[in-house]
mmCIF file of C-alpha atoms and ligand atoms in Angstrom:
data_model
loop_
_atom_site.group_PDB
_atom_site.id
_atom_site.type_symbol
_atom_site.label_atom_id
_atom_site.label_comp_id
_atom_site.label_asym_id
_atom_site.label_seq_id
_atom_site.Cartn_x
_atom_site.Cartn_y
_atom_site.Cartn_z
ATOM 1 C CA UNK B 1 151.599 -60.955 -4.315
ATOM 2 C CA UNK B 2 153.075 -61.818 -0.699
ATOM 3 C CA UNK B 3 153.291 -59.398 1.673
ATOM 4 C CA UNK B 4 156.562 -57.825 2.304
ATOM 5 C CA UNK B 5 156.320 -57.899 5.957
ATOM 6 C CA UNK B 6 155.248 -61.057 7.081
ATOM 7 C CA UNK B 7 155.163 -62.914 3.374
ATOM 8 C CA UNK B 8 151.493 -63.850 3.989
ATOM 9 C CA UNK B 9 149.019 -62.884 0.875
ATOM 10 C CA UNK B 10 148.698 -59.183 0.320
ATOM 11 C CA UNK B 11 145.896 -57.312 -0.232
ATOM 12 C CA UNK B 12 146.896 -53.925 -1.208
ATOM 13 C CA UNK B 13 149.925 -52.837 -3.669
ATOM 14 C CA UNK B 14 151.581 -49.811 -3.419
ATOM 15 C CA UNK B 15 153.771 -49.366 -6.835
ATOM 16 C CA UNK B 16 155.424 -46.533 -5.680
ATOM 17 C CA UNK B 17 156.961 -48.659 -2.910
ATOM 18 C CA UNK B 18 157.283 -51.748 -5.018
ATOM 19 C CA UNK B 19 155.279 -53.377 -2.391
ATOM 20 C CA UNK B 20 152.608 -55.313 -1.172
ATOM 21 C CA UNK B 21 151.377 -55.614 2.236
ATOM 22 C CA UNK B 22 148.746 -57.667 3.740
ATOM 23 C CA UNK B 23 145.917 -55.654 6.169
ATOM 24 C CA UNK B 24 147.705 -55.664 9.280
ATOM 25 C CA UNK B 25 151.411 -55.156 8.114
ATOM 26 C CA UNK B 26 149.620 -52.314 5.833
ATOM 27 C CA UNK B 27 148.210 -50.762 9.119
ATOM 28 C CA UNK B 28 151.509 -50.939 10.611
ATOM 29 C CA UNK B 29 153.125 -49.500 7.519
ATOM 30 C CA UNK B 30 150.980 -46.462 8.021
ATOM 31 C CA UNK B 31 151.901 -45.525 11.528
ATOM 32 C CA UNK B 32 155.512 -46.141 10.754
ATOM 33 C CA UNK B 33 155.286 -43.376 7.731
ATOM 34 C CA UNK B 34 153.427 -40.869 10.457
ATOM 35 C CA UNK B 35 155.931 -41.904 12.795
ATOM 36 C CA UNK B 36 158.726 -41.009 10.262
ATOM 37 C CA UNK B 37 157.224 -38.001 8.917
ATOM 38 C CA UNK B 38 157.005 -36.727 12.705
ATOM 39 C CA UNK B 39 161.003 -37.771 13.494
ATOM 40 C CA UNK B 40 162.514 -36.355 10.149
ATOM 41 C CA UNK B 41 160.734 -32.887 10.668
ATOM 42 C CA UNK B 42 160.456 -32.486 14.226
ATOM 43 C CA UNK B 43 156.987 -32.101 14.140
ATOM 44 C CA UNK B 44 155.932 -32.883 17.764
ATOM 45 C CA UNK B 45 157.466 -34.100 20.730
ATOM 46 C CA UNK B 46 156.329 -36.405 23.170
ATOM 47 C CA UNK B 47 154.216 -34.843 26.108
ATOM 48 C CA UNK B 48 153.357 -31.829 23.997
ATOM 49 C CA UNK B 49 149.629 -31.510 23.423
ATOM 50 C CA UNK B 50 148.121 -31.987 19.837
ATOM 51 C CA UNK B 51 145.124 -30.790 18.279
ATOM 52 C CA UNK B 52 144.025 -32.254 14.870
ATOM 53 C CA UNK B 53 141.749 -30.578 12.862
ATOM 54 C CA UNK B 54 139.113 -33.226 11.606
ATOM 55 C CA UNK B 55 136.834 -32.764 8.614
ATOM 56 C CA UNK B 56 134.968 -36.198 8.997
ATOM 57 C CA UNK B 57 137.032 -37.182 5.696
ATOM 58 C CA UNK B 58 139.240 -40.060 5.282
ATOM 59 C CA UNK B 59 142.865 -38.346 6.119
ATOM 60 C CA UNK B 60 141.770 -36.281 9.028
ATOM 61 C CA UNK B 61 140.137 -39.175 10.711
ATOM 62 C CA UNK B 62 142.927 -41.725 9.867
ATOM 63 C CA UNK B 63 145.359 -39.003 11.521
ATOM 64 C CA UNK B 64 143.887 -38.968 14.574
ATOM 65 C CA UNK B 65 143.215 -42.744 14.633
ATOM 66 C CA UNK B 66 147.375 -43.113 13.910
ATOM 67 C CA UNK B 67 148.139 -40.380 16.265
ATOM 68 C CA UNK B 68 146.089 -42.054 19.063
ATOM 69 C CA UNK B 69 147.776 -45.316 18.721
ATOM 70 C CA UNK B 70 151.285 -43.541 18.641
ATOM 71 C CA UNK B 71 150.403 -42.670 22.188
ATOM 72 C CA UNK B 72 150.130 -38.708 21.552
ATOM 73 C CA UNK B 73 147.961 -36.475 23.582
ATOM 74 C CA UNK B 74 145.915 -35.428 20.697
ATOM 75 C CA UNK B 75 141.950 -33.763 21.073
ATOM 76 C CA UNK B 76 139.956 -33.293 17.699
ATOM 77 C CA UNK B 77 138.829 -29.966 16.382
ATOM 78 C CA UNK B 78 135.622 -29.626 14.108
ATOM 79 C CA UNK B 79 134.446 -26.880 12.249
ATOM 80 C CA UNK B 80 130.863 -26.739 11.170
ATOM 81 C CA UNK B 81 131.034 -24.371 7.995
ATOM 82 C CA UNK B 82 127.425 -24.312 7.306
ATOM 83 C CA UNK B 83 127.383 -25.922 3.764
ATOM 84 C CA UNK B 84 124.006 -27.849 4.101
ATOM 85 C CA UNK B 85 124.018 -31.408 3.977
ATOM 86 C CA UNK B 86 127.618 -31.688 3.411
ATOM 87 C CA UNK B 87 128.510 -30.274 6.611
ATOM 88 C CA UNK B 88 125.856 -32.091 8.916
ATOM 89 C CA UNK B 89 127.239 -35.416 7.461
ATOM 90 C CA UNK B 90 130.622 -34.610 8.066
ATOM 91 C CA UNK B 91 129.691 -33.487 11.749
ATOM 92 C CA UNK B 92 128.381 -36.629 12.196
ATOM 93 C CA UNK B 93 130.850 -38.681 10.889
ATOM 94 C CA UNK B 94 133.388 -36.893 13.138
ATOM 95 C CA UNK B 95 131.309 -37.194 16.186
ATOM 96 C CA UNK B 96 130.720 -40.712 15.869
ATOM 97 C CA UNK B 97 134.444 -41.452 15.463
ATOM 98 C CA UNK B 98 135.334 -39.293 19.111
ATOM 99 C CA UNK B 99 132.450 -41.204 20.820
ATOM 100 C CA UNK B 100 133.590 -44.511 19.467
ATOM 101 C CA UNK B 101 137.077 -43.674 20.651
ATOM 102 C CA UNK B 102 136.591 -41.575 23.600
ATOM 103 C CA UNK B 103 138.398 -38.938 22.436
ATOM 104 C CA UNK B 104 137.769 -35.116 23.097
ATOM 105 C CA UNK B 105 136.284 -33.207 20.290
ATOM 106 C CA UNK B 106 136.277 -29.217 20.341
ATOM 107 C CA UNK B 107 133.260 -28.079 17.902
ATOM 108 C CA UNK B 108 132.993 -24.434 16.350
ATOM 109 C CA UNK B 109 129.955 -23.950 14.417
ATOM 110 C CA UNK B 110 130.496 -20.916 11.946
ATOM 111 C CA UNK B 111 126.725 -19.989 11.875
ATOM 112 C CA UNK B 112 125.898 -20.075 15.662
ATOM 113 C CA UNK B 113 129.200 -19.266 17.137
ATOM 114 C CA UNK B 114 130.427 -16.724 14.339
ATOM 115 C CA UNK B 115 126.992 -15.440 12.659
ATOM 116 C CA UNK B 116 127.860 -16.608 9.445
ATOM 117 C CA UNK B 117 128.298 -19.673 7.120
ATOM 118 C CA UNK B 118 130.754 -20.269 3.999
ATOM 119 C CA UNK B 119 128.207 -20.047 1.036
ATOM 120 C CA UNK B 120 126.706 -16.876 2.345
ATOM 121 C CA UNK B 121 130.041 -15.430 3.771
ATOM 122 C CA UNK B 122 131.938 -15.971 0.731
ATOM 123 C CA UNK B 123 129.123 -14.472 -1.642
ATOM 124 C CA UNK B 124 129.116 -11.199 0.841
ATOM 125 C CA UNK B 125 132.851 -11.198 0.905
ATOM 126 C CA UNK B 126 133.219 -11.583 -2.943
ATOM 127 C CA UNK B 127 135.306 -14.444 -2.372
ATOM 128 C CA UNK B 128 135.554 -17.890 -4.187
ATOM 129 C CA UNK B 129 134.143 -20.325 -1.446
ATOM 130 C CA UNK B 130 137.043 -22.224 -1.131
ATOM 131 C CA UNK B 131 138.885 -18.950 -0.288
ATOM 132 C CA UNK B 132 136.851 -17.770 2.207
ATOM 133 C CA UNK B 133 136.849 -21.308 3.742
ATOM 134 C CA UNK B 134 140.602 -21.706 3.492
ATOM 135 C CA UNK B 135 141.466 -18.796 5.536
ATOM 136 C CA UNK B 136 138.645 -19.108 8.131
ATOM 137 C CA UNK B 137 140.005 -22.676 9.031
ATOM 138 C CA UNK B 138 143.754 -21.514 9.073
ATOM 139 C CA UNK B 139 142.168 -18.541 11.690
ATOM 140 C CA UNK B 140 139.623 -20.655 13.704
ATOM 141 C CA UNK B 141 142.169 -23.565 13.967
ATOM 142 C CA UNK B 142 145.121 -21.173 15.136
ATOM 143 C CA UNK B 143 142.534 -19.511 17.505
ATOM 144 C CA UNK B 144 141.350 -22.696 18.982
ATOM 145 C CA UNK B 145 144.865 -24.134 19.395
ATOM 146 C CA UNK B 146 145.642 -20.889 21.162
ATOM 147 C CA UNK B 147 142.480 -20.687 23.439
ATOM 148 C CA UNK B 148 142.894 -24.485 24.403
ATOM 149 C CA UNK B 149 146.737 -24.228 25.205
ATOM 150 C CA UNK B 150 147.828 -26.694 22.302
ATOM 151 C CA UNK B 151 151.362 -26.488 21.419
ATOM 152 C CA UNK B 152 150.904 -27.904 18.196
ATOM 153 C CA UNK B 153 147.811 -27.913 15.201
ATOM 154 C CA UNK B 154 147.935 -31.083 12.960
ATOM 155 C CA UNK B 155 145.828 -31.182 9.596
ATOM 156 C CA UNK B 156 145.209 -34.252 7.345
ATOM 157 C CA UNK B 157 147.073 -32.942 4.321
ATOM 158 C CA UNK B 158 148.395 -35.898 2.484
ATOM 159 C CA UNK B 159 151.236 -36.478 -0.071
ATOM 160 C CA UNK B 160 148.504 -35.905 -3.135
ATOM 161 C CA UNK B 161 147.059 -32.755 -1.443
ATOM 162 C CA UNK B 162 150.915 -31.425 -1.103
ATOM 163 C CA UNK B 163 152.178 -32.586 -4.660
ATOM 164 C CA UNK B 164 149.055 -30.559 -6.108
ATOM 165 C CA UNK B 165 149.461 -27.500 -4.244
ATOM 166 C CA UNK B 166 153.492 -27.505 -5.018
ATOM 167 C CA UNK B 167 152.389 -28.175 -8.945
ATOM 168 C CA UNK B 168 150.143 -25.006 -8.817
ATOM 169 C CA UNK B 169 152.669 -22.973 -7.037
ATOM 170 C CA UNK B 170 155.101 -24.082 -9.518
ATOM 171 C CA UNK B 171 152.995 -23.516 -12.665
ATOM 172 C CA UNK B 172 152.529 -19.969 -11.760
ATOM 173 C CA UNK B 173 156.088 -19.483 -9.870
ATOM 174 C CA UNK B 174 154.181 -18.546 -6.633
ATOM 175 C CA UNK B 175 157.599 -17.514 -4.981
ATOM 176 C CA UNK B 176 156.144 -16.649 -1.581
ATOM 177 C CA UNK B 177 154.008 -19.909 -1.136
ATOM 178 C CA UNK B 178 156.804 -22.203 -2.315
ATOM 179 C CA UNK B 179 159.172 -20.697 0.691
ATOM 180 C CA UNK B 180 155.999 -21.526 2.920
ATOM 181 C CA UNK B 181 155.065 -24.952 1.776
ATOM 182 C CA UNK B 182 156.532 -27.056 4.090
ATOM 183 C CA UNK B 183 155.518 -30.052 6.053
ATOM 184 C CA UNK B 184 156.140 -27.840 9.560
ATOM 185 C CA UNK B 185 155.567 -24.245 9.841
ATOM 186 C CA UNK B 186 157.275 -22.918 13.131
ATOM 187 C CA UNK B 187 155.668 -21.184 15.772
ATOM 188 C CA UNK B 188 155.912 -17.280 16.264
ATOM 189 C CA UNK B 189 153.664 -13.954 16.198
ATOM 190 C CA UNK B 190 150.858 -15.515 17.759
ATOM 191 C CA UNK B 191 150.997 -18.730 15.470
ATOM 192 C CA UNK B 192 151.024 -21.945 16.949
ATOM 193 C CA UNK B 193 153.406 -24.574 15.284
ATOM 194 C CA UNK B 194 151.384 -26.473 12.211
ATOM 195 C CA UNK B 195 152.090 -29.625 11.323
ATOM 196 C CA UNK B 196 151.150 -32.311 8.247
ATOM 197 C CA UNK B 197 151.922 -35.859 9.469
ATOM 198 C CA UNK B 198 150.664 -37.575 6.249
ATOM 199 C CA UNK B 199 153.072 -36.278 3.940
ATOM 200 C CA UNK B 200 154.630 -39.542 3.274
ATOM 201 C CA UNK B 201 151.047 -41.278 2.259
ATOM 202 C CA UNK B 202 148.625 -40.843 -0.808
ATOM 203 C CA UNK B 203 145.072 -40.472 -0.582
ATOM 204 C CA UNK B 204 144.225 -44.289 -1.678
ATOM 205 C CA UNK B 205 146.439 -45.435 1.439
ATOM 206 C CA UNK B 206 144.288 -43.445 3.645
ATOM 207 C CA UNK B 207 141.099 -44.574 2.147
ATOM 208 C CA UNK B 208 142.357 -48.237 2.642
ATOM 209 C CA UNK B 209 143.637 -47.305 6.025
ATOM 210 C CA UNK B 210 140.167 -46.311 6.990
ATOM 211 C CA UNK B 211 138.331 -49.482 5.355
ATOM 212 C CA UNK B 212 140.966 -51.572 7.154
ATOM 213 C CA UNK B 213 140.296 -49.863 10.839
ATOM 214 C CA UNK B 214 136.487 -49.956 10.377
ATOM 215 C CA UNK B 215 136.553 -46.091 10.377
ATOM 216 C CA UNK B 216 133.226 -44.513 8.593
ATOM 217 C CA UNK B 217 134.366 -41.417 6.871
ATOM 218 C CA UNK B 218 132.335 -38.983 4.469
ATOM 219 C CA UNK B 219 132.900 -40.150 1.060
ATOM 220 C CA UNK B 220 131.381 -37.135 -0.755
ATOM 221 C CA UNK B 221 133.534 -34.290 -1.792
ATOM 222 C CA UNK B 222 132.630 -30.762 -0.609
ATOM 223 C CA UNK B 223 129.841 -29.639 -2.890
ATOM 224 C CA UNK B 224 131.585 -26.256 -2.987
ATOM 225 C CA UNK B 225 135.057 -27.460 -4.096
ATOM 226 C CA UNK B 226 133.745 -28.500 -7.922
ATOM 227 C CA UNK B 227 135.839 -26.890 -10.901
ATOM 228 C CA UNK B 228 138.515 -26.196 -8.397
ATOM 229 C CA UNK B 229 142.072 -25.865 -10.211
ATOM 230 C CA UNK B 230 143.615 -28.325 -7.447
ATOM 231 C CA UNK B 231 141.542 -31.041 -8.444
ATOM 232 C CA UNK B 232 142.791 -30.708 -12.023
ATOM 233 C CA UNK B 233 146.344 -30.518 -10.551
ATOM 234 C CA UNK B 234 145.752 -33.741 -8.895
ATOM 235 C CA UNK B 235 144.322 -35.594 -11.977
ATOM 236 C CA UNK B 236 147.529 -34.325 -13.885
ATOM 237 C CA UNK B 237 149.867 -35.595 -11.296
ATOM 238 C CA UNK B 238 147.868 -38.878 -11.059
ATOM 239 C CA UNK B 239 148.033 -39.567 -14.514
ATOM 240 C CA UNK B 240 151.893 -38.924 -14.716
ATOM 241 C CA UNK B 241 152.024 -41.212 -11.651
ATOM 242 C CA UNK B 242 150.156 -44.018 -13.290
ATOM 243 C CA UNK B 243 153.063 -43.540 -16.246
ATOM 244 C CA UNK B 244 156.155 -43.391 -13.543
ATOM 245 C CA UNK B 245 155.190 -44.768 -10.213
ATOM 246 C CA UNK B 246 156.809 -42.718 -7.457
ATOM 247 C CA UNK B 247 157.221 -39.483 -9.672
ATOM 248 C CA UNK B 248 154.728 -37.724 -7.288
ATOM 249 C CA UNK B 249 156.724 -38.343 -4.221
ATOM 250 C CA UNK B 250 159.871 -37.736 -5.838
ATOM 251 C CA UNK B 251 158.428 -34.070 -6.866
ATOM 252 C CA UNK B 252 157.377 -33.626 -3.229
ATOM 253 C CA UNK B 253 160.409 -34.747 -1.231
ATOM 254 C CA UNK B 254 163.253 -33.640 -3.961
ATOM 255 C CA UNK B 255 161.331 -30.163 -3.854
ATOM 256 C CA UNK B 256 161.674 -29.958 0.010
ATOM 257 C CA UNK B 257 165.534 -31.427 0.160
ATOM 258 C CA UNK B 258 166.934 -29.458 -2.927
ATOM 259 C CA UNK B 259 164.738 -26.793 -3.375
ATOM 260 C CA UNK B 260 162.761 -25.174 -0.754
ATOM 261 C CA UNK B 261 165.110 -23.227 0.753
ATOM 262 C CA UNK B 262 165.513 -21.232 -2.175
ATOM 263 C CA UNK B 263 162.526 -19.470 -1.598
ATOM 264 C CA UNK B 264 162.669 -18.921 2.163
ATOM 265 C CA UNK B 265 163.978 -15.588 1.981
ATOM 266 C CA UNK B 266 161.041 -14.162 0.239
ATOM 267 C CA UNK B 267 158.542 -16.102 2.686
ATOM 268 C CA UNK B 268 160.659 -14.576 5.848
ATOM 269 C CA UNK B 269 160.439 -11.303 4.151
ATOM 270 C CA UNK B 270 156.831 -11.441 3.989
ATOM 271 C CA UNK B 271 156.589 -12.698 7.456
ATOM 272 C CA UNK B 272 158.677 -9.816 9.029
ATOM 273 C CA UNK B 273 156.189 -7.246 7.466
ATOM 274 C CA UNK B 274 153.394 -8.898 9.537
ATOM 275 C CA UNK B 275 151.761 -6.794 12.527
ATOM 276 C CA UNK B 276 148.511 -7.460 14.576
ATOM 277 C CA UNK B 277 144.867 -7.428 13.316
ATOM 278 C CA UNK B 278 143.423 -3.990 14.863
ATOM 279 C CA UNK B 279 140.409 -6.115 15.751
ATOM 280 C CA UNK B 280 141.370 -9.667 16.740
ATOM 281 C CA UNK B 281 145.205 -9.538 17.284
ATOM 282 C CA UNK B 282 146.461 -11.980 14.801
ATOM 283 C CA UNK B 283 149.536 -11.216 12.500
ATOM 284 C CA UNK B 284 148.197 -9.489 9.163
ATOM 285 C CA UNK B 285 150.158 -7.320 6.236
ATOM 286 C CA UNK B 286 147.108 -4.983 6.400
ATOM 287 C CA UNK B 287 145.127 -3.169 9.291
ATOM 288 C CA UNK B 288 142.590 -5.809 9.773
ATOM 289 C CA UNK B 289 143.099 -9.558 9.040
ATOM 290 C CA UNK B 290 141.200 -11.325 6.094
ATOM 291 C CA UNK B 291 139.107 -13.270 8.465
ATOM 292 C CA UNK B 292 137.779 -10.177 10.174
ATOM 293 C CA UNK B 293 137.207 -8.455 6.917
ATOM 294 C CA UNK B 294 135.401 -11.405 5.844
ATOM 295 C CA UNK B 295 133.222 -11.685 9.361
ATOM 296 C CA UNK B 296 132.574 -7.850 9.426
ATOM 297 C CA UNK B 297 131.271 -8.333 5.504
ATOM 298 C CA UNK B 298 129.098 -11.675 6.169
ATOM 299 C CA UNK B 299 127.664 -10.175 9.500
ATOM 300 C CA UNK B 300 126.918 -6.860 7.793
ATOM 301 C CA UNK B 301 124.889 -8.956 4.851
ATOM 302 C CA UNK B 302 123.167 -11.028 7.031
ATOM 303 C CA UNK B 303 121.996 -8.136 9.455
HETATM 304 P P1 AMP S 401 141.009 -29.020 3.149
HETATM 305 O O1 AMP S 401 140.665 -28.031 3.308
HETATM 306 O O2 AMP S 401 139.498 -30.113 2.903
HETATM 307 O O3 AMP S 401 141.865 -29.813 1.786
HETATM 308 O O4 AMP S 401 141.158 -29.967 4.066
HETATM 309 C C1 AMP S 401 142.820 -29.880 4.549
HETATM 310 C C2 AMP S 401 142.834 -30.371 6.161
HETATM 311 O O5 AMP S 401 141.957 -29.359 6.997
HETATM 312 C C3 AMP S 401 141.892 -31.640 6.729
HETATM 313 O O6 AMP S 401 142.558 -33.071 6.576
HETATM 314 C C4 AMP S 401 141.544 -31.114 8.039
HETATM 315 O O7 AMP S 401 142.717 -31.627 8.570
HETATM 316 C C5 AMP S 401 141.291 -29.870 7.976
HETATM 317 N N1 AMP S 401 139.820 -29.557 8.171
HETATM 318 C C6 AMP S 401 139.412 -29.758 6.737
HETATM 319 N N2 AMP S 401 137.795 -29.293 7.084
HETATM 320 C C7 AMP S 401 137.854 -29.219 8.312
HETATM 321 C C8 AMP S 401 136.850 -28.948 9.202
HETATM 322 N N3 AMP S 401 135.593 -28.850 8.655
HETATM 323 N N4 AMP S 401 136.758 -28.943 10.277
HETATM 324 C C9 AMP S 401 138.119 -29.288 11.067
HETATM 325 N N5 AMP S 401 139.239 -29.449 10.125
HETATM 326 C C10 AMP S 401 138.659 -29.469 8.665
HETATM 327 FE FE1 FES S 402 135.601 -25.426 2.218
HETATM 328 FE FE2 FES S 402 134.308 -26.895 0.629
HETATM 329 S S1 FES S 402 135.469 -27.528 2.727
HETATM 330 S S2 FES S 402 134.671 -24.920 0.565
HETATM 331 ZN ZN1 ZN S 403 141.473 -10.284 12.860
#
């Protein structure tokens, strides 16, 4: 197979695009897909300060690399979640990348800076680890961006992630989440803008990008995510994609184009009911936000 762009020998085939690429042209293809996602969804403008949330995995390290190469002013944010060896290693990979690229990395360590870790905090709050982890990440990404004066937070969610979340939300007709499942969430109510510039690229493409760019990422998945429903949705979609290349991208992008606006009103109505958390000031439907409740319960259990 020949490279679509330079006609040299291809090293990777993308069935969804019915194309092959050599190493250099594949790297170019990935950057172009990110550039297109940013332009089409108006994710960020030149000169804005971007904070990319980096886990040490392939997606977020590749995203950081691509945004640097595209010329954005971008710093990294790493959260130490206190998940044993997994967190130690993901932190090492993130720091090594930042040092190699001479990029600025902000670090927040949950056990030392906030007094709890995800395994104990989730137990104390009687939440499954991924839920405690997800809400902590959302809160802390935003807080760090506000504190640091950033215009936008970027995460490494890729097409496989977004299609799997969409699949789960459709299976349960989770109307409110469907209205918020966008590649860009506008700023407002104390939230900075949130963007997902990798929505046009899949998991396999991100792994190949890292290998071609010599980016050393943590391969292990989080040990607490085992048995997670999300993984089952990914497998189901991969089976469908295998039989029908392009199905995953069509599912996600046709949703954005043809259906997502139908759920907007419900999502907006929920947002309109938010008020400031009595403890930290972030917007919440109740009196105290979920993060402050988690932190209080986790703190009480460890003291
Ligand atoms: P996950 O929640 O593991 O699916 O990760 C989704 C995105 O959240 C990643 O692509 C990163 O951008 C970000 N992220 C996940 N874990 C961390 C972490 N420990 N520190 C900073 N960002 C993270
Ligand atoms: Fe959050 Fe595993 S990374 S529970
Ligand atoms: Zn709060």
